[in-house]
mmCIF file of C-alpha atoms in Angstrom:
data_model
loop_
_atom_site.group_PDB
_atom_site.id
_atom_site.type_symbol
_atom_site.label_atom_id
_atom_site.label_comp_id
_atom_site.label_asym_id
_atom_site.label_seq_id
_atom_site.Cartn_x
_atom_site.Cartn_y
_atom_site.Cartn_z
ATOM 1 C CA MET A 165 42.426 39.537 52.189
ATOM 2 C CA ARG A 166 43.447 36.757 50.039
ATOM 3 C CA ILE A 167 46.304 37.516 47.679
ATOM 4 C CA HIS A 168 46.975 34.806 44.764
ATOM 5 C CA ILE A 169 50.861 35.585 43.594
ATOM 6 C CA GLY A 170 52.163 34.323 39.916
ATOM 7 C CA THR A 171 55.524 34.759 38.773
ATOM 8 C CA ASP A 172 58.320 32.977 36.340
ATOM 9 C CA HIS A 173 62.002 32.002 37.487
ATOM 10 C CA ALA A 174 62.587 35.930 36.992
ATOM 11 C CA GLY A 175 60.573 36.457 39.988
ATOM 12 C CA LEU A 176 60.770 33.381 42.313
ATOM 13 C CA GLU A 177 63.125 34.972 44.945
ATOM 14 C CA PHE A 178 61.085 38.100 44.748
ATOM 15 C CA SER A 179 57.777 35.667 45.012
ATOM 16 C CA THR A 180 59.086 34.011 48.307
ATOM 17 C CA GLN A 181 59.914 37.276 50.151
ATOM 18 C CA LEU A 182 56.697 38.407 49.209
ATOM 19 C CA GLN A 183 54.864 35.899 50.437
ATOM 20 C CA HIS A 184 56.328 36.505 53.849
ATOM 21 C CA HIS A 185 55.907 40.667 53.583
ATOM 22 C CA LEU A 186 52.306 39.943 52.678
ATOM 23 C CA ALA A 187 51.625 37.163 55.381
ATOM 24 C CA SER A 188 52.958 39.128 57.696
ATOM 25 C CA GLN A 189 50.767 41.812 57.068
ATOM 26 C CA GLY A 190 47.755 39.524 57.781
ATOM 27 C CA HIS A 191 46.877 38.303 54.192
ATOM 28 C CA GLU A 192 46.264 35.395 53.230
ATOM 29 C CA VAL A 193 48.720 33.949 50.523
ATOM 30 C CA VAL A 194 48.122 31.529 47.502
ATOM 31 C CA ASP A 195 51.282 30.881 45.395
ATOM 32 C CA HIS A 196 50.311 29.762 41.731
ATOM 33 C CA GLY A 197 54.005 29.018 41.161
ATOM 34 C CA PRO A 198 56.602 28.074 40.418
ATOM 35 C CA ILE A 199 57.820 25.878 43.077
ATOM 36 C CA GLU A 200 61.685 25.611 42.010
ATOM 37 C CA TYR A 201 63.929 27.514 39.969
ATOM 38 C CA ASP A 202 63.746 26.832 35.625
ATOM 39 C CA PRO A 203 65.299 29.131 33.730
ATOM 40 C CA LEU A 204 63.453 27.870 30.924
ATOM 41 C CA ASP A 205 59.890 28.078 32.604
ATOM 42 C CA ASP A 206 57.159 30.039 31.424
ATOM 43 C CA TYR A 207 54.846 32.619 32.612
ATOM 44 C CA PRO A 208 51.605 32.498 31.072
ATOM 45 C CA ALA A 209 50.414 29.225 32.887
ATOM 46 C CA PHE A 210 51.393 30.423 36.637
ATOM 47 C CA CYS A 211 49.912 33.968 36.095
ATOM 48 C CA ILE A 212 46.870 32.753 34.104
ATOM 49 C CA ARG A 213 46.133 30.708 37.355
ATOM 50 C CA ALA A 214 46.370 33.571 39.896
ATOM 51 C CA ALA A 215 44.214 35.594 37.395
ATOM 52 C CA GLN A 216 41.436 32.635 37.279
ATOM 53 C CA ALA A 217 41.585 32.086 41.471
ATOM 54 C CA VAL A 218 40.993 36.399 41.952
ATOM 55 C CA VAL A 219 37.860 35.649 39.240
ATOM 56 C CA ARG A 220 36.485 32.824 41.060
ATOM 57 C CA ASP A 221 37.128 34.381 45.130
ATOM 58 C CA GLN A 222 35.190 37.560 43.848
ATOM 59 C CA ALA A 223 32.609 35.742 41.921
ATOM 60 C CA ASP A 224 32.188 33.963 45.739
ATOM 61 C CA GLY A 225 32.185 37.368 47.053
ATOM 62 C CA LEU A 226 36.075 37.373 48.865
ATOM 63 C CA GLU A 227 37.960 40.225 49.358
ATOM 64 C CA THR A 228 41.002 38.987 46.738
ATOM 65 C CA LEU A 229 43.603 40.582 44.489
ATOM 66 C CA GLY A 230 46.253 39.307 42.335
ATOM 67 C CA VAL A 231 49.884 39.907 41.983
ATOM 68 C CA VAL A 232 51.961 38.902 38.767
ATOM 69 C CA PHE A 233 55.606 39.318 38.056
ATOM 70 C CA GLY A 234 58.677 38.124 36.070
ATOM 71 C CA GLY A 235 61.400 39.788 34.578
ATOM 72 C CA SER A 236 59.328 43.106 33.081
ATOM 73 C CA GLY A 237 55.860 42.672 34.035
ATOM 74 C CA ASN A 238 54.745 43.248 30.407
ATOM 75 C CA GLY A 239 54.110 39.613 29.854
ATOM 76 C CA GLU A 240 52.716 38.831 33.319
ATOM 77 C CA GLN A 241 50.131 41.588 32.565
ATOM 78 C CA ILE A 242 49.185 40.168 29.126
ATOM 79 C CA ALA A 243 48.693 36.674 30.500
ATOM 80 C CA ALA A 244 46.728 37.869 33.228
ATOM 81 C CA ASN A 245 44.291 40.075 31.117
ATOM 82 C CA LYS A 246 43.345 37.159 28.882
ATOM 83 C CA VAL A 247 40.687 36.015 32.010
ATOM 84 C CA PRO A 248 37.551 37.179 31.096
ATOM 85 C CA GLY A 249 37.135 39.362 34.632
ATOM 86 C CA ILE A 250 40.375 40.414 34.880
ATOM 87 C CA ARG A 251 41.848 43.929 35.061
ATOM 88 C CA ALA A 252 45.565 43.542 35.292
ATOM 89 C CA ALA A 253 47.558 47.049 35.239
ATOM 90 C CA LEU A 254 51.322 47.205 34.814
ATOM 91 C CA VAL A 255 52.631 49.056 37.621
ATOM 92 C CA TRP A 256 56.048 51.056 37.971
ATOM 93 C CA SER A 257 55.350 53.472 40.549
ATOM 94 C CA ILE A 258 53.466 54.629 43.796
ATOM 95 C CA ALA A 259 50.946 56.895 41.767
ATOM 96 C CA THR A 260 50.241 53.892 38.868
ATOM 97 C CA ALA A 261 49.458 51.582 42.045
ATOM 98 C CA GLU A 262 46.658 53.723 42.993
ATOM 99 C CA LEU A 263 45.481 54.914 39.999
ATOM 100 C CA ALA A 264 44.779 51.309 39.111
ATOM 101 C CA ARG A 265 42.665 50.599 41.615
ATOM 102 C CA GLU A 266 41.194 54.248 42.044
ATOM 103 C CA HIS A 267 40.318 54.536 38.448
ATOM 104 C CA ASN A 268 40.283 51.242 36.965
ATOM 105 C CA ASP A 269 39.352 49.125 39.543
ATOM 106 C CA ALA A 270 42.224 46.360 38.926
ATOM 107 C CA ASN A 271 42.290 43.250 40.661
ATOM 108 C CA VAL A 272 45.285 42.498 39.276
ATOM 109 C CA ILE A 273 48.574 44.435 39.293
ATOM 110 C CA ALA A 274 52.027 43.102 37.321
ATOM 111 C CA ILE A 275 55.419 44.288 38.197
ATOM 112 C CA GLY A 276 58.766 43.423 36.656
ATOM 113 C CA ALA A 277 60.764 42.101 39.531
ATOM 114 C CA ARG A 278 64.452 42.864 37.680
ATOM 115 C CA GLN A 279 62.968 46.582 37.129
ATOM 116 C CA HIS A 280 62.570 47.271 40.980
ATOM 117 C CA THR A 281 64.292 46.756 44.710
ATOM 118 C CA PHE A 282 62.171 44.464 46.651
ATOM 119 C CA GLU A 283 61.283 47.356 48.971
ATOM 120 C CA GLU A 284 60.089 49.628 45.994
ATOM 121 C CA ALA A 285 57.974 46.576 44.676
ATOM 122 C CA VAL A 286 56.543 45.904 47.965
ATOM 123 C CA SER A 287 55.548 49.652 48.508
ATOM 124 C CA PHE A 288 53.686 49.613 44.997
ATOM 125 C CA ILE A 289 52.044 46.351 46.081
ATOM 126 C CA ASP A 290 51.297 47.599 49.694
ATOM 127 C CA ARG A 291 49.922 50.897 48.195
ATOM 128 C CA PHE A 292 47.401 48.666 45.761
ATOM 129 C CA ILE A 293 46.213 47.015 48.622
ATOM 130 C CA ALA A 294 45.667 49.554 50.188
ATOM 131 C CA THR A 295 43.701 51.645 47.723
ATOM 132 C CA PRO A 296 39.636 51.272 47.430
ATOM 133 C CA PHE A 297 38.119 51.868 43.961
ATOM 134 C CA SER A 298 36.948 55.103 43.709
ATOM 135 C CA GLY A 299 33.146 54.205 42.555
ATOM 136 C CA GLU A 300 33.132 57.572 40.478
ATOM 137 C CA GLU A 301 30.211 57.208 37.688
ATOM 138 C CA ARG A 302 32.864 58.112 34.857
ATOM 139 C CA HIS A 303 35.324 54.991 36.226
ATOM 140 C CA ALA A 304 32.175 52.635 36.450
ATOM 141 C CA ARG A 305 30.947 53.206 33.120
ATOM 142 C CA ARG A 306 34.235 52.710 31.179
ATOM 143 C CA ILE A 307 34.867 49.483 33.054
ATOM 144 C CA ALA A 308 31.085 48.699 32.288
ATOM 145 C CA GLN A 309 32.028 48.980 28.785
ATOM 146 C CA LEU A 310 35.583 46.767 28.963
ATOM 147 C CA ALA A 311 33.016 44.116 30.888
ATOM 148 C CA ALA A 312 30.437 44.526 28.272
ATOM 149 C CA TYR A 313 32.839 44.085 25.143
ATOM 150 C CA GLU A 314 34.328 41.460 26.850
ATOM 151 C CA GLN A 315 31.253 39.022 27.225
ATOM 152 C CA ASP A 316 29.552 40.311 23.663
ATOM 153 C CA GLY A 317 32.295 42.029 21.607
ATOM 154 C CA ILE A 318 29.918 44.856 20.946
ATOM 155 C CA LEU A 319 31.245 48.545 21.644
ATOM 156 C CA LEU A 320 29.992 51.973 21.796
ATOM 157 C CA PRO A 321 29.340 53.696 18.545
ATOM 158 C CA ASP A 322 31.811 54.910 16.517
ATOM 159 C CA PRO A 323 30.913 59.053 16.482
ATOM 160 C CA ARG A 324 32.866 59.284 13.352
ATOM 161 C CA GLU A 325 30.239 57.378 11.457
ATOM 162 C CA ALA A 326 27.728 59.621 12.474
ATOM 163 C CA ALA A 327 29.954 62.839 11.345
ATOM 164 C CA PRO A 328 29.677 64.641 8.149
ATOM 165 C CA ARG A 329 32.853 64.034 6.226
ATOM 166 C CA PRO A 330 34.393 66.657 4.267
ATOM 167 C CA ASP A 331 34.594 66.397 0.466
ATOM 168 C CA VAL A 332 37.962 66.316 -0.212
ATOM 169 C CA LEU A 333 37.738 67.057 -4.032
ATOM 170 C CA ASP A 334 35.606 69.709 -2.845
ATOM 171 C CA ALA A 335 37.017 72.850 -5.467
ATOM 172 C CA SER A 336 35.811 75.796 -3.383
ATOM 173 C CA ASP A 337 37.930 74.165 -0.800
ATOM 174 C CA SER A 338 41.324 74.125 -2.954
ATOM 175 C CA PHE A 339 44.702 74.613 -2.346
ATOM 176 C CA ASP A 340 46.827 77.238 -3.546
ATOM 177 C CA PRO A 341 50.384 77.033 -2.979
ATOM 178 C CA GLU A 342 51.216 80.723 -4.239
ATOM 179 C CA ALA A 343 48.784 81.877 -1.550
ATOM 180 C CA GLY A 344 51.488 81.484 1.119
#
């Protein structure tokens, strides 16, 4: 499997170790940066490039996923999710790594490199890579709704729009503070 990774200065050391780990597992690793430590670098371009590569590879029929990380993983997840076709999940446990794939068919995960040991983070990444999407109808339906919104901005109808609304001024439903 091809694995695209992107980080910032906070995850640079982690990135180097991760590349070796993933390659030793037989994965093709594509690093989207950074290539050197710069405490003032910015994660968006690195993470967006990794996410764009995942979308391109998936469109070409390649088996591919992405991993983005930084200090907390939050900004990196936000950046990756700006790319149409990406479903990036912030992962902080084995369970969230599994659910990201099983229920959401996430194609990118974000991890806080300063929040976990290398061993913990690698266990999340390995589980994410090994877990298939369940394909259950309810999950596929929800993912399709997200993709449709991403494409045309249309949501399913709001069920509250069709429901009758109570008349708050209706005297028959008045409040009596003495009724106790």
